[in-house]
CSV table of C-alpha atoms in Angstrom, one decimal:
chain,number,residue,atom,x,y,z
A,1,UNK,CA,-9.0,4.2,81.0
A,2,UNK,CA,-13.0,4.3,81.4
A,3,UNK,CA,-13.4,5.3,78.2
A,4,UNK,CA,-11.3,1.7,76.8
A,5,UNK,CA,-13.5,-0.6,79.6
A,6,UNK,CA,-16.5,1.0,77.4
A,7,UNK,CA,-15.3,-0.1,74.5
A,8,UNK,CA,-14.5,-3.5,75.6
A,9,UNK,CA,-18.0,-4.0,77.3
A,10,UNK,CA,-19.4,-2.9,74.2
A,11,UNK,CA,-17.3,-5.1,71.7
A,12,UNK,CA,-19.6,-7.6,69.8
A,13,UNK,CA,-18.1,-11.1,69.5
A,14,UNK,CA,-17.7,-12.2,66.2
A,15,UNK,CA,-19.2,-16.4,66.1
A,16,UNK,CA,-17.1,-18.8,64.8
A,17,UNK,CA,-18.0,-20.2,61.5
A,18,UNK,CA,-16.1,-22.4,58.7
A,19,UNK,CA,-17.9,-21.2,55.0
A,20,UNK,CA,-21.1,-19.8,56.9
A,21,UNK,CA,-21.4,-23.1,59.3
A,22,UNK,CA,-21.2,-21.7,62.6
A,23,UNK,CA,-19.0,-23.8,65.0
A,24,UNK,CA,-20.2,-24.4,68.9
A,25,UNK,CA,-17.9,-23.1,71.5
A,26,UNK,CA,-20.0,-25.3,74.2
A,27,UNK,CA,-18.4,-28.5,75.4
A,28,UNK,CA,-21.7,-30.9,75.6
A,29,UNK,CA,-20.2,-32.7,78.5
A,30,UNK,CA,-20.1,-29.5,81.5
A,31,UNK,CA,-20.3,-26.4,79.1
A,32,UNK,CA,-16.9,-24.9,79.5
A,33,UNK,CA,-15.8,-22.8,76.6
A,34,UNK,CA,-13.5,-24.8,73.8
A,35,UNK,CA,-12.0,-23.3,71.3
A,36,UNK,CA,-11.8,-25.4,67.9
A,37,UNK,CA,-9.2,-25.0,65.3
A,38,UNK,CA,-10.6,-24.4,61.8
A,39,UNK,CA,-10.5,-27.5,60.1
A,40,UNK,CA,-9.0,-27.2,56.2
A,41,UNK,CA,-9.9,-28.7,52.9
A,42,UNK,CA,-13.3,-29.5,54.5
A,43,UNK,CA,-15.3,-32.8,52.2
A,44,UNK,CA,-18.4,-33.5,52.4
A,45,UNK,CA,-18.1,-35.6,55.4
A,46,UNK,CA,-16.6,-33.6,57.5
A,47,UNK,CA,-19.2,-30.7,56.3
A,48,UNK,CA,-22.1,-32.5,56.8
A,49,UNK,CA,-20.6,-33.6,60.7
A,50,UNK,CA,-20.6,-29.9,61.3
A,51,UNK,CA,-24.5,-29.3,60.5
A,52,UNK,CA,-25.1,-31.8,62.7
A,53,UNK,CA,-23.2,-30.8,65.3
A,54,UNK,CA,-24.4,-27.2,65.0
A,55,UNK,CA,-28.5,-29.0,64.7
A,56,UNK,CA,-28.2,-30.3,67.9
A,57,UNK,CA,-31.6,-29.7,67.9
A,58,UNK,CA,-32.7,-31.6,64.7
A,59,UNK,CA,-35.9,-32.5,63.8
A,60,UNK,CA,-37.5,-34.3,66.6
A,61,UNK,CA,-41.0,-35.1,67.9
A,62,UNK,CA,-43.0,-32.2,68.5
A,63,UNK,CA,-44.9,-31.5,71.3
A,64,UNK,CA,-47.5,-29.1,72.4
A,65,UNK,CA,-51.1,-28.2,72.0
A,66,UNK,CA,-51.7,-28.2,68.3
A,67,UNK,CA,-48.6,-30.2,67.2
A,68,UNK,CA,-48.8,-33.5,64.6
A,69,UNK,CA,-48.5,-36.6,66.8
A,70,UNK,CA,-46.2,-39.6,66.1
A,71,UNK,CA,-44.4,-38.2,63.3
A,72,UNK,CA,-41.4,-40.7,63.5
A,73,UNK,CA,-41.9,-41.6,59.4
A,74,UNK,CA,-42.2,-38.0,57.7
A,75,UNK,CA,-39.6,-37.1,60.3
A,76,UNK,CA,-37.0,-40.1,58.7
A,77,UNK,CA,-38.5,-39.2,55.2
A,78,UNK,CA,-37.1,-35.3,55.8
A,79,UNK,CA,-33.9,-36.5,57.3
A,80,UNK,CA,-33.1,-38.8,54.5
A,81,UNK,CA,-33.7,-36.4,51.8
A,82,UNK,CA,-31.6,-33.7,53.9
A,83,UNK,CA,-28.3,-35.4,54.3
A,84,UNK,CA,-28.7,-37.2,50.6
A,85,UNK,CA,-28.9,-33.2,49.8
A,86,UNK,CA,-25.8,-32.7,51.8
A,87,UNK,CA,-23.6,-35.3,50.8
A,88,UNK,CA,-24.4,-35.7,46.8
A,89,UNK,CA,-24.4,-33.1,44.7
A,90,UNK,CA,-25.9,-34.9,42.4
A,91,UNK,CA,-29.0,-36.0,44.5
A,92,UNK,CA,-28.9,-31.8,45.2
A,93,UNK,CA,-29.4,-31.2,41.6
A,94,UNK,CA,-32.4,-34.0,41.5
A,95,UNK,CA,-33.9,-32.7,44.6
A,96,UNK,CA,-34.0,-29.2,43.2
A,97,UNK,CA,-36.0,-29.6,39.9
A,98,UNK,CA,-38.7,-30.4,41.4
A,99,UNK,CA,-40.1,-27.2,43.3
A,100,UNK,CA,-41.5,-28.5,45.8
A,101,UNK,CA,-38.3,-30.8,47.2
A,102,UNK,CA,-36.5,-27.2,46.2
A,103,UNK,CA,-38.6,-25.3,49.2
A,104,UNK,CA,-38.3,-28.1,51.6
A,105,UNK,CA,-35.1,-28.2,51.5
A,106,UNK,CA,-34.2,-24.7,52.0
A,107,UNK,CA,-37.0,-25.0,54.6
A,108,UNK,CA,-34.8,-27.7,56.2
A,109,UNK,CA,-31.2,-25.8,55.6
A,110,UNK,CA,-32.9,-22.7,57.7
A,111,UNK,CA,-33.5,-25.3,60.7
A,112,UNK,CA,-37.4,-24.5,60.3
A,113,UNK,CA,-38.0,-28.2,60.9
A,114,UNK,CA,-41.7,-27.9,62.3
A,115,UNK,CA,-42.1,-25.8,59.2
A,116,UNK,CA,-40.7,-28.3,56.8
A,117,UNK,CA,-43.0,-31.5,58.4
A,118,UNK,CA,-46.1,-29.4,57.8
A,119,UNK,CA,-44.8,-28.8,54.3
A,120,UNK,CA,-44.9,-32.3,53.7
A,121,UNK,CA,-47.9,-33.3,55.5
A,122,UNK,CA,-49.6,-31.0,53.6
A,123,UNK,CA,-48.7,-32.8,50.3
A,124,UNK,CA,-51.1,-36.1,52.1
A,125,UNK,CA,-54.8,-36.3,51.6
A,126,UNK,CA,-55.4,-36.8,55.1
A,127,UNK,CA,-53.3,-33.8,56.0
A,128,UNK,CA,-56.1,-33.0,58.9
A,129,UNK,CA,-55.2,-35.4,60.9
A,130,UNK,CA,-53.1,-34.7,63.9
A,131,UNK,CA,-52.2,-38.1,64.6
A,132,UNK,CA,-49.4,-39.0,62.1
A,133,UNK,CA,-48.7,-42.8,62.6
A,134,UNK,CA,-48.4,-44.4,59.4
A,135,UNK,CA,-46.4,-46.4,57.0
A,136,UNK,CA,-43.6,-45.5,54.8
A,137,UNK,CA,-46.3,-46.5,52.3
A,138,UNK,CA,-48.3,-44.1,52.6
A,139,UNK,CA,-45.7,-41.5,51.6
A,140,UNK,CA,-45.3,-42.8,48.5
A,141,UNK,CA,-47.1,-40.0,46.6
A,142,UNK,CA,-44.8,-37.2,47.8
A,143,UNK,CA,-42.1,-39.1,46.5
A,144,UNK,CA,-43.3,-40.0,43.7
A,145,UNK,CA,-42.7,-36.3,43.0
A,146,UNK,CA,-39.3,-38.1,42.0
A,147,UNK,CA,-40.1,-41.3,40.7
A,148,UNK,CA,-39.5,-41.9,36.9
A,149,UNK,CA,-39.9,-45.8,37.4
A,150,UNK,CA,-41.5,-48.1,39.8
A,151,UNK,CA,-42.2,-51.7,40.4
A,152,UNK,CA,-43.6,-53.3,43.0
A,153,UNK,CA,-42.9,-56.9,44.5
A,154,UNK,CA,-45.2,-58.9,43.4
A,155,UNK,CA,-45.9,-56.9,39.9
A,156,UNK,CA,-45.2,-58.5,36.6
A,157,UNK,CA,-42.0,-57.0,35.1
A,158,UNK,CA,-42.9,-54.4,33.1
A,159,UNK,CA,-41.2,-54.3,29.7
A,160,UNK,CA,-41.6,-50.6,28.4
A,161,UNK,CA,-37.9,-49.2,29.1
A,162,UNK,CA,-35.0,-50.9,29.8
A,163,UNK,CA,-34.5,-49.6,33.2
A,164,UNK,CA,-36.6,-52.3,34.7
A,165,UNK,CA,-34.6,-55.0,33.2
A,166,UNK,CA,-31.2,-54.0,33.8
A,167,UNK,CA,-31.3,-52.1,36.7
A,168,UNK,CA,-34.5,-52.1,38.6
A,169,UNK,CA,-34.2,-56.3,37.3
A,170,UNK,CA,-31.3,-56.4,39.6
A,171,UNK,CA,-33.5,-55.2,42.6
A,172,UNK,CA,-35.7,-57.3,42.2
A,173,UNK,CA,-35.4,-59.7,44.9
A,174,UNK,CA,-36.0,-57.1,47.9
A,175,UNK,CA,-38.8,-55.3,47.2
A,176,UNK,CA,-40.9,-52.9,46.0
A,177,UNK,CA,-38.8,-50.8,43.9
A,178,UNK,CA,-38.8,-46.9,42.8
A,179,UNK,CA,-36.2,-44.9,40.6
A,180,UNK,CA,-35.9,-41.6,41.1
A,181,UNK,CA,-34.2,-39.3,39.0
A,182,UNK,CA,-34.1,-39.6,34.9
A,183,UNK,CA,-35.2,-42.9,33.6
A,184,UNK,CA,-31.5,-43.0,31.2
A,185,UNK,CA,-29.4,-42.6,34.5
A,186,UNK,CA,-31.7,-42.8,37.5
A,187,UNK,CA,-30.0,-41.2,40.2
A,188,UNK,CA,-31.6,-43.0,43.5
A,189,UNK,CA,-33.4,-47.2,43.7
A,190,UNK,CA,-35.6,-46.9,46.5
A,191,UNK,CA,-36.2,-50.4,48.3
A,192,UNK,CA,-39.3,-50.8,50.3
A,193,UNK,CA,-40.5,-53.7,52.4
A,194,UNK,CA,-43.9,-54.2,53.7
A,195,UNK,CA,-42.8,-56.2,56.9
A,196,UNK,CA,-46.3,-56.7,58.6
A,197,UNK,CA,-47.5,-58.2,55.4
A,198,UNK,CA,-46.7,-61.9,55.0
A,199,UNK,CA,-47.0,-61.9,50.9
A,200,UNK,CA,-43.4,-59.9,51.8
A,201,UNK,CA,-41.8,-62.5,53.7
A,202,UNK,CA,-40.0,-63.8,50.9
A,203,UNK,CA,-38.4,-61.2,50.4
A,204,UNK,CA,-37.3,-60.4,54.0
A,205,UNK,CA,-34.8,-63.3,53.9
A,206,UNK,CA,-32.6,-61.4,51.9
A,207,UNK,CA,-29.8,-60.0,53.3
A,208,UNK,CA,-29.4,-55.9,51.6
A,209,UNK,CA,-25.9,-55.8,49.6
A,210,UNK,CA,-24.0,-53.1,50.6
A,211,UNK,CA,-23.7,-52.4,46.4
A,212,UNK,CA,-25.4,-53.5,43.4
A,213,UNK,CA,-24.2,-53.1,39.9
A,214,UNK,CA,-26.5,-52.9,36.8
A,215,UNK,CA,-26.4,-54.6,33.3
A,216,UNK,CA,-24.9,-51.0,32.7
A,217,UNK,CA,-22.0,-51.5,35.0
A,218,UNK,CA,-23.2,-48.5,37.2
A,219,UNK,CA,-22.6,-48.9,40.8
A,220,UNK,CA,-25.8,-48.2,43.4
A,221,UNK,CA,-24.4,-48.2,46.5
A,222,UNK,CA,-26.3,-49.1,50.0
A,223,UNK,CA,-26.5,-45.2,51.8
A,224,UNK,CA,-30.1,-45.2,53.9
A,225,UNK,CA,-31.9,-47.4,56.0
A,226,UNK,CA,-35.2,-47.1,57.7
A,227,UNK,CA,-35.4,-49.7,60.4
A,228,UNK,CA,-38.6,-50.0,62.3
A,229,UNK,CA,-38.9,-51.4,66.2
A,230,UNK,CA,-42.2,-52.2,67.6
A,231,UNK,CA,-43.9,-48.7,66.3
A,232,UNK,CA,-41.3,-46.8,65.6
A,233,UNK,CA,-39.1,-45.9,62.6
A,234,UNK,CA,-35.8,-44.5,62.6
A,235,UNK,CA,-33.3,-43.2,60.0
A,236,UNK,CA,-29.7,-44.8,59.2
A,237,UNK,CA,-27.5,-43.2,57.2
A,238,UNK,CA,-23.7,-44.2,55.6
A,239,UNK,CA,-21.5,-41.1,56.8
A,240,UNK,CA,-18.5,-42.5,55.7
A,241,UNK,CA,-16.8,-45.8,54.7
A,242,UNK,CA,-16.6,-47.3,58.3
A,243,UNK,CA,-19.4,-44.9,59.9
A,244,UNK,CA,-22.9,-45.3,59.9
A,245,UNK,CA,-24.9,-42.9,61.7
A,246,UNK,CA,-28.8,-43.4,63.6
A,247,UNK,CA,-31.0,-40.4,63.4
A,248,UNK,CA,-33.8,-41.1,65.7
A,249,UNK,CA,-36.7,-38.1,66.4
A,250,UNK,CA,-37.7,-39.2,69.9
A,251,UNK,CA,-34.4,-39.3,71.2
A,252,UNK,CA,-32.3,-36.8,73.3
A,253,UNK,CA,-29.7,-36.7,70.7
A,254,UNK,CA,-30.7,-37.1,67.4
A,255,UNK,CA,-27.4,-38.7,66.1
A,256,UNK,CA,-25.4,-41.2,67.3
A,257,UNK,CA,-23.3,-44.3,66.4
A,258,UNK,CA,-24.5,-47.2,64.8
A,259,UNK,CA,-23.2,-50.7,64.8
A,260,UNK,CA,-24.0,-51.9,61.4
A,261,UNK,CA,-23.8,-55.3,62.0
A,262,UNK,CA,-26.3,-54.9,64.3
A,263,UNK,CA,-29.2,-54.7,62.2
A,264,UNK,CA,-28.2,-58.1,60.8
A,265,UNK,CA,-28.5,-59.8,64.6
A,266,UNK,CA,-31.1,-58.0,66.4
A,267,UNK,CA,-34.6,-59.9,66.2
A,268,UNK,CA,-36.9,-57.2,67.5
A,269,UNK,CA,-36.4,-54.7,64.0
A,270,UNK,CA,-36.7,-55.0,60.5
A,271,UNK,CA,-35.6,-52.7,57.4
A,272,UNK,CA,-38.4,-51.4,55.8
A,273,UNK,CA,-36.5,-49.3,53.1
A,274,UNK,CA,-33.1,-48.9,51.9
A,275,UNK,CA,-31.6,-46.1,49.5
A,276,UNK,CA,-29.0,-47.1,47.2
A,277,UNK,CA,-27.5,-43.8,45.9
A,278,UNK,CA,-25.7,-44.0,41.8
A,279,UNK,CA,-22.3,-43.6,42.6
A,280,UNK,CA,-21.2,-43.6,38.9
A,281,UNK,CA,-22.9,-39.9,38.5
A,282,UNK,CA,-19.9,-37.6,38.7
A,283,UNK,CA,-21.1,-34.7,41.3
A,284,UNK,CA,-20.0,-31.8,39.2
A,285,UNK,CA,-21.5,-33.0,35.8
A,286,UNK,CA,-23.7,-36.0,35.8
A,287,UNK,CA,-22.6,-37.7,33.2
A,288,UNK,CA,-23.9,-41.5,33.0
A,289,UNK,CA,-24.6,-44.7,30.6
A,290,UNK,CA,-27.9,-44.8,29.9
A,291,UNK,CA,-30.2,-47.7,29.7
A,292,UNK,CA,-29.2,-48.0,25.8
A,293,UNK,CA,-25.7,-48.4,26.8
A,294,UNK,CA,-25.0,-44.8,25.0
A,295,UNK,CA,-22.7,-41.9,26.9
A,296,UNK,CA,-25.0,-39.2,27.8
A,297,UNK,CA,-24.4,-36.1,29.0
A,298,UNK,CA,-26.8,-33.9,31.0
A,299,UNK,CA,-27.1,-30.3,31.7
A,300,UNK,CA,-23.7,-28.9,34.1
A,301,UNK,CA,-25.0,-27.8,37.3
A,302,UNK,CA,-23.6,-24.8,38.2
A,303,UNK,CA,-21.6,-25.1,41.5
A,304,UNK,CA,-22.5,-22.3,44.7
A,305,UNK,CA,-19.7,-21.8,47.0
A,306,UNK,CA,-20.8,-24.4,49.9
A,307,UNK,CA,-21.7,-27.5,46.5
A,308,UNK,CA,-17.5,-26.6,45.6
A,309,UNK,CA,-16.6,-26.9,49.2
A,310,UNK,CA,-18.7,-30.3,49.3
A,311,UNK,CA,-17.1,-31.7,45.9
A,312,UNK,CA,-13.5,-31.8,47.5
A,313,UNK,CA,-12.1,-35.0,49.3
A,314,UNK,CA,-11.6,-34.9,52.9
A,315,UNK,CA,-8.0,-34.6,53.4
A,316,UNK,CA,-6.0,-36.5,56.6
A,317,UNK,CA,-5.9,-32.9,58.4
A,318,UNK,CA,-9.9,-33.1,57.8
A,319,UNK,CA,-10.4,-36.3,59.0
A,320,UNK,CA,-8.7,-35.6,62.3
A,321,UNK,CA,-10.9,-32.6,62.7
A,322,UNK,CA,-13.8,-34.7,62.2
A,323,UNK,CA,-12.4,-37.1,64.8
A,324,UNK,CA,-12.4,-33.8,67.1
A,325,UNK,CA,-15.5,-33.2,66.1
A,326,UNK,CA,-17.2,-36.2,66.9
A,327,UNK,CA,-15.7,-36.8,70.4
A,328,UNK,CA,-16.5,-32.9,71.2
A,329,UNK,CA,-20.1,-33.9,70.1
A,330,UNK,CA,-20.0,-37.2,72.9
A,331,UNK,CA,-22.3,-39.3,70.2
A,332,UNK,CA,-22.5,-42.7,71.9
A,333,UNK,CA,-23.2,-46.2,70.6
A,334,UNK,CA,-26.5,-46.9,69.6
């Protein structure tokens, strides 16, 4: 009888995890013990609610002797680039030919977030700083890493490739602009904003579509916002069809609801940026029309066990689990 009780004491309990991603046992709301049913057929969506249900302790501002300061932009920059990571496998083949984007992200997947922000701040030439207030401007060379065309707002069109013409042409309008990816089939338009300067007002009357379609009939469609208030920037991302999600770093919870007709009504915050994300890649095998209208076909990205879990549809089942998932996570209205 003694000798069983030591064997019980001693018993290890296995976590809970669905594919490697640990599932918390800990209600948010009084921290009784819940148990969860594993959900099946997980998509992308419901995936990427799980790592941010198990991140309850994402990136937010640091503090502490020694610690970078105001570090609301480079925080949203990290965020954006992590849950485009998550969500597209396309964008996770983009992000990971380029060797640095490669080691942030893996930085990021460990949770090493302070790790990850000095990764980037390093890339800036006034890395010594500790103070980090700045614009999303100013992070343009990192991301540049990326860019294979750019335009600014009030820059002549240029007339080199046909990217600018009939895609970045169709852009035009917002902002300054930035393709990232390949030139033929750019994966990502980057929209920027300069709000404070008045030569950019023009351009601030527009109203973002939620989609934009090229002379090529490719389909960019509306996934990121960074919305600034006063002197702070937070990150909004597209999490599904009807849910939009606010990653904020100086919050108590870094996720929550958004409205998304909110941003339209509210007087006190501007976009500053907006990612539209190339839906017509396929996320197995990009495969894309490029700018001289001719089917190209680039190299098949070889598909890990987590990027073949991520490239099947959410089933009903799933969605019901995310549902779960959500409420067991209490994320409130923004």
């Amino acid at each position: 009888m003694e000798e069983k009780e030591m064997k019980r004491r001693t018993m290890k309990r296995k976590a809970s995890v669905i594919n490697d991603v640990p599932i918390k046992r800990c209600c948010p709301w009084n921290g009784c013990v819940t148990k969860w049913k594993k959900p099946p057929n997980l998509g992308s969506t419901t995936l990427l609610m799980l790592i941010i249900g198990h991140h309850r302790s994402y990136m937010k501002e640091a503090s502490g002797l020694y610690q970078f300061i105001n570090t609301c932009v480079p925080d949203s920059l990290l965020a954006l680039f992590h849950i485009l990571f998550i969500k597209h496998l396309h964008i996770r083949a983009l992000l990971v030919s380029n060797y640095f984007f490669k080691v942030l992200m893996d930085t990021l997947n460990e949770g090493k977030y302070t790790y990850a922000r000095a990764l980037w701040i390093k890339q800036l030439d006034d890395s010594y700083k500790r103070d980090r207030y700045s614009t999303i401007k100013q992070h343009f060379p990192i991301i540049d890493k990326l860019v294979c065309a750019k335009v600014d707002y009030h820059q002549e069109t240029p007339e080199d490739h046909p990217i600018y013409k009939k895609t970045l042409g169709k852009f035009r309008p917002f902002g300054d602009l930035r393709a990232l990816g390949d030139k033929e089939d750019p994966s990502i338009i980057l929209v920027h904003r300069d709000v404070h300067n008045p030569r950019y007002d023009p351009c601030l009357r527009y109203n973002l579509p939620v989609a934009v379609a090229d002379d090529n009939k490719r389909t960019f469609v509306l996934e990121v916002l960074l919305v600034g208030k006063e002197q702070h920037i937070y990150m909004c991302f597209k999490l599904s069809e009807d849910i939009w999600i606010i990653y904020d770093n100086a919050r108590g919870r870094p996720f929550q609801y958004l409205d998304f007709k909110m941003l339209y009504t509210m007087n006190d915050i501007w976009i500053c940026a907006a990612i539209y994300v190339n839906t017509s890649q396929a996320d197995d095998n990009k495969h894309g029309i490029c700018e001289t209208s001719q089917l190209i076909e680039k190299k098949p990205w070889r598909l890990s066990r987590h990027q073949k879990i991520l490239s099947n549809h959410p089933s009903q089942e799933a969605i019901q689990d995310l549902e779960t998932i959500m409420q067991n996570l209490s994320i409130t209205s923004y």
